[in-house]
Structure formats: C-alpha cells, structure tokens
Amino acid sequence: MDIFLFILSLACMLVGILGSFLPVLPGISISWLGIVLLYFTNVIPANYWVLGITLLVVILFSIANYILPAKGTQRFGGSKAGIWGTNIGLIIGLLAPIPLGFIIGPFIGALIGELFFDSKNAKEALRAATGSVLAILASGFIQFMLCVIYFGIFISIVWRYKEILF
C-alpha cells in the first residue's frame, strides 16, 4: 500500500507541475495533495508543520491568483471598468473552449472595459489590457515555481525515508 501511495503522490506532483501551465488544473493544489498522500504512508511520519505551511501557501496563492490580473490592469493605468472587464474576461476565458482562453479572455475583457470607460483613448486601453496579460503570466510563473518547490519538498521527504520506503 505504501508503494501505491508513493506512486499516486508522485503522479500528483507531476500533474501539479503540468497544471501550473494548464489553467484547467489547479497545479499547486494537486502538488499539495501529492505531499499529503506521501504522509499517508505507514513509513513516513506526519509532519504537521510542513503540511500546515504548504497548505497556507496554497490558500494564499489561490486567492492571489484571482486578484493578480486585476492588479496588473490597475498597475498599468486601468480604471475600475478595465478591472471589471479583466475579471469577467478571466471567467469567460476559463470557461470558453478556446486555446489560451485564460490569457485572451482577460486581455479582451480589460480592453473592452477600458474602451467602454474611455473610447477615445485606445492606447491606454491597450496598455491596461497588456498589464492583465503580464500579471497572468507572472501568476503562472509563480505557480510553476511553487510546484517545483513542492516537488523539492517531496523529493527531500522521499530521500530521507528511502531505505524504509523501498
């Protein structure tokens, strides 16, 4: 059973890293699940500090993941209409069956929101929409790095108990 849980947790870690690139998979949450499954083995004693801190990071990043695109729009000069457009575009982009909808949706949403607010200033609307895309790309990079860190934690735990586990 321990080997099965190890293989399942390793699969979660790999899917989590893949999920940091694919918006339909919550990458960091799946990576955290991989760490939790590893602690379910009989060999590895539970470390509640590791589980608690990594869970806190998952929760904080999950919240920030939805705030970052709007903050990117705002940082690049977007108005409240552009921020609303970004959020609506993000939801539509995630649900729409188009490639890269999670990037295209917020961009178009911010652009439409800004043009709705000030239709004469297309350059500023484009700048605010670009801010939303840059924030989404930064969020994806942060998620990838967190998944890699979680994979490193996974490897260190397995390495510590390798003689007993295998």
Short mmCIF file of C-alpha atoms in Angstrom, two decimals:
data_model
loop_
_atom_site.label_atom_id
_atom_site.label_comp_id
_atom_site.label_asym_id
_atom_site.label_seq_id
_atom_site.Cartn_x
_atom_site.Cartn_y
_atom_site.Cartn_z
CA MET A 1 0.00 0.00 0.00
CA ASP A 2 2.90 2.34 0.73
CA ILE A 3 4.29 1.93 -2.79
CA PHE A 4 0.85 2.62 -4.27
CA LEU A 5 0.54 5.83 -2.21
CA PHE A 6 4.07 6.82 -3.23
CA ILE A 7 3.27 6.31 -6.92
CA LEU A 8 -0.02 8.19 -6.54
CA SER A 9 1.69 11.07 -4.75
CA LEU A 10 4.44 11.19 -7.41
CA ALA A 11 1.74 11.32 -10.09
CA CYS A 12 0.08 14.20 -8.24
CA MET A 13 3.38 16.06 -8.12
CA LEU A 14 3.93 15.65 -11.87
CA VAL A 15 0.33 16.57 -12.72
CA GLY A 16 0.68 19.58 -10.42
CA ILE A 17 3.70 20.83 -12.34
CA LEU A 18 1.81 20.27 -15.58
CA GLY A 19 -1.19 22.04 -14.03
CA SER A 20 0.88 25.15 -13.45
CA PHE A 21 0.79 25.60 -17.24
CA LEU A 22 -2.76 24.41 -17.86
CA PRO A 23 -5.48 26.62 -16.39
CA VAL A 24 -8.00 23.80 -16.01
CA LEU A 25 -5.82 22.04 -13.43
CA PRO A 26 -5.13 23.67 -10.06
CA GLY A 27 -1.41 22.93 -10.16
CA ILE A 28 -0.35 23.95 -6.70
CA SER A 29 -3.34 22.28 -5.06
CA ILE A 30 -2.60 18.99 -6.81
CA SER A 31 1.06 19.25 -5.78
CA TRP A 32 -0.01 19.79 -2.18
CA LEU A 33 -2.23 16.71 -2.45
CA GLY A 34 0.88 14.78 -3.52
CA ILE A 35 2.64 15.81 -0.30
CA VAL A 36 -0.42 14.85 1.77
CA LEU A 37 -0.62 11.42 0.12
CA LEU A 38 3.04 10.84 0.88
CA TYR A 39 2.34 11.40 4.58
CA PHE A 40 -0.48 8.82 4.44
CA THR A 41 2.08 6.05 4.04
CA ASN A 42 2.92 4.00 7.11
CA VAL A 43 6.62 4.68 6.64
CA ILE A 44 6.68 8.47 6.73
CA PRO A 45 5.54 10.09 9.97
CA ALA A 46 3.22 13.08 9.60
CA ASN A 47 4.85 16.48 9.84
CA TYR A 48 2.04 18.91 10.55
CA TRP A 49 4.32 21.91 10.20
CA VAL A 50 5.14 21.05 6.60
CA LEU A 51 1.50 20.26 5.84
CA GLY A 52 0.22 23.42 7.52
CA ILE A 53 2.72 25.83 5.97
CA THR A 54 2.32 24.37 2.49
CA LEU A 55 -1.48 24.48 2.84
CA LEU A 56 -1.28 28.12 3.89
CA VAL A 57 0.81 28.88 0.80
CA VAL A 58 -1.76 27.08 -1.38
CA ILE A 59 -4.62 29.11 0.10
CA LEU A 60 -2.80 32.44 -0.17
CA PHE A 61 -1.70 31.79 -3.74
CA SER A 62 -5.15 30.61 -4.77
CA ILE A 63 -6.61 33.90 -3.55
CA ALA A 64 -3.82 35.93 -5.14
CA ASN A 65 -4.23 34.07 -8.42
CA TYR A 66 -7.61 35.73 -8.95
CA ILE A 67 -6.51 39.15 -7.70
CA LEU A 68 -3.29 39.46 -9.73
CA PRO A 69 -4.83 40.04 -13.19
CA ALA A 70 -6.96 42.90 -11.86
CA LYS A 71 -3.97 44.40 -10.04
CA GLY A 72 -1.91 44.13 -13.24
CA THR A 73 -4.59 46.03 -15.10
CA GLN A 74 -4.69 48.67 -12.38
CA ARG A 75 -0.88 48.94 -12.24
CA PHE A 76 -0.73 49.66 -15.97
CA GLY A 77 -3.23 52.51 -15.67
CA GLY A 78 -6.52 50.66 -15.92
CA SER A 79 -9.74 52.03 -14.49
CA LYS A 80 -12.41 50.21 -12.50
CA ALA A 81 -14.12 49.36 -15.79
CA GLY A 82 -10.90 47.72 -17.01
CA ILE A 83 -10.57 45.77 -13.76
CA TRP A 84 -14.16 44.55 -14.05
CA GLY A 85 -13.53 43.67 -17.68
CA THR A 86 -10.43 41.71 -16.68
CA ASN A 87 -12.31 39.70 -14.05
CA ILE A 88 -15.25 38.98 -16.35
CA GLY A 89 -12.88 38.13 -19.20
CA LEU A 90 -10.93 35.78 -16.94
CA ILE A 91 -14.07 33.85 -16.03
CA ILE A 92 -15.27 33.70 -19.64
CA GLY A 93 -11.78 32.80 -20.86
CA LEU A 94 -11.52 29.92 -18.39
CA LEU A 95 -14.92 28.55 -19.40
CA ALA A 96 -14.64 29.14 -23.15
CA PRO A 97 -13.33 26.21 -25.18
CA ILE A 98 -10.67 28.27 -26.97
CA PRO A 99 -6.92 27.81 -26.81
CA LEU A 100 -5.26 30.18 -24.34
CA GLY A 101 -8.66 31.49 -23.23
CA PHE A 102 -7.26 32.23 -19.78
CA ILE A 103 -4.93 34.80 -21.41
CA ILE A 104 -7.14 36.05 -24.23
CA GLY A 105 -10.23 36.49 -22.03
CA PRO A 106 -8.73 38.93 -19.52
CA PHE A 107 -6.94 40.83 -22.28
CA ILE A 108 -10.10 41.33 -24.31
CA GLY A 109 -12.14 41.98 -21.16
CA ALA A 110 -9.75 44.70 -19.97
CA LEU A 111 -9.60 46.19 -23.45
CA ILE A 112 -13.38 46.31 -23.80
CA GLY A 113 -13.77 47.64 -20.25
CA GLU A 114 -11.28 50.42 -20.85
CA LEU A 115 -12.74 51.31 -24.24
CA PHE A 116 -16.19 51.37 -22.67
CA PHE A 117 -14.92 53.75 -20.00
CA ASP A 118 -12.94 55.99 -22.39
CA SER A 119 -13.47 55.12 -26.04
CA LYS A 120 -11.11 57.85 -27.29
CA ASN A 121 -8.01 56.55 -25.57
CA ALA A 122 -7.25 53.23 -27.27
CA LYS A 123 -3.55 53.40 -26.40
CA GLU A 124 -4.26 53.48 -22.66
CA ALA A 125 -6.82 50.68 -23.06
CA LEU A 126 -4.23 48.53 -24.82
CA ARG A 127 -1.68 49.31 -22.11
CA ALA A 128 -4.09 48.28 -19.32
CA ALA A 129 -5.02 45.09 -21.18
CA THR A 130 -1.33 44.26 -21.57
CA GLY A 131 -0.96 44.67 -17.80
CA SER A 132 -3.58 41.99 -17.23
CA VAL A 133 -1.74 39.57 -19.52
CA LEU A 134 1.60 40.24 -17.85
CA ALA A 135 0.02 39.63 -14.44
CA ILE A 136 -1.46 36.32 -15.62
CA LEU A 137 1.91 35.22 -16.98
CA ALA A 138 3.59 36.25 -13.70
CA SER A 139 0.96 34.31 -11.76
CA GLY A 140 1.61 31.22 -13.89
CA PHE A 141 5.35 31.54 -13.33
CA ILE A 142 4.87 31.87 -9.57
CA GLN A 143 2.61 28.81 -9.59
CA PHE A 144 5.21 26.84 -11.55
CA MET A 145 7.95 27.82 -9.11
CA LEU A 146 5.79 26.84 -6.12
CA CYS A 147 5.06 23.47 -7.73
CA VAL A 148 8.78 22.93 -8.27
CA ILE A 149 9.43 23.85 -4.62
CA TYR A 150 6.74 21.39 -3.52
CA PHE A 151 8.37 18.75 -5.73
CA GLY A 152 11.67 19.51 -3.99
CA ILE A 153 9.98 19.03 -0.61
CA PHE A 154 8.56 15.74 -1.90
CA ILE A 155 11.99 14.56 -3.07
CA SER A 156 13.63 15.50 0.24
CA ILE A 157 11.00 13.58 2.23
CA VAL A 158 11.35 10.52 0.00
CA TRP A 159 15.14 10.73 0.15
CA ARG A 160 15.08 10.87 3.95
CA TYR A 161 12.98 7.67 4.18
CA LYS A 162 14.19 5.84 1.04
CA GLU A 163 15.58 2.80 2.85
CA ILE A 164 12.35 2.19 4.71
CA LEU A 165 10.03 3.13 1.83
CA PHE A 166 11.62 0.94 -0.83
#
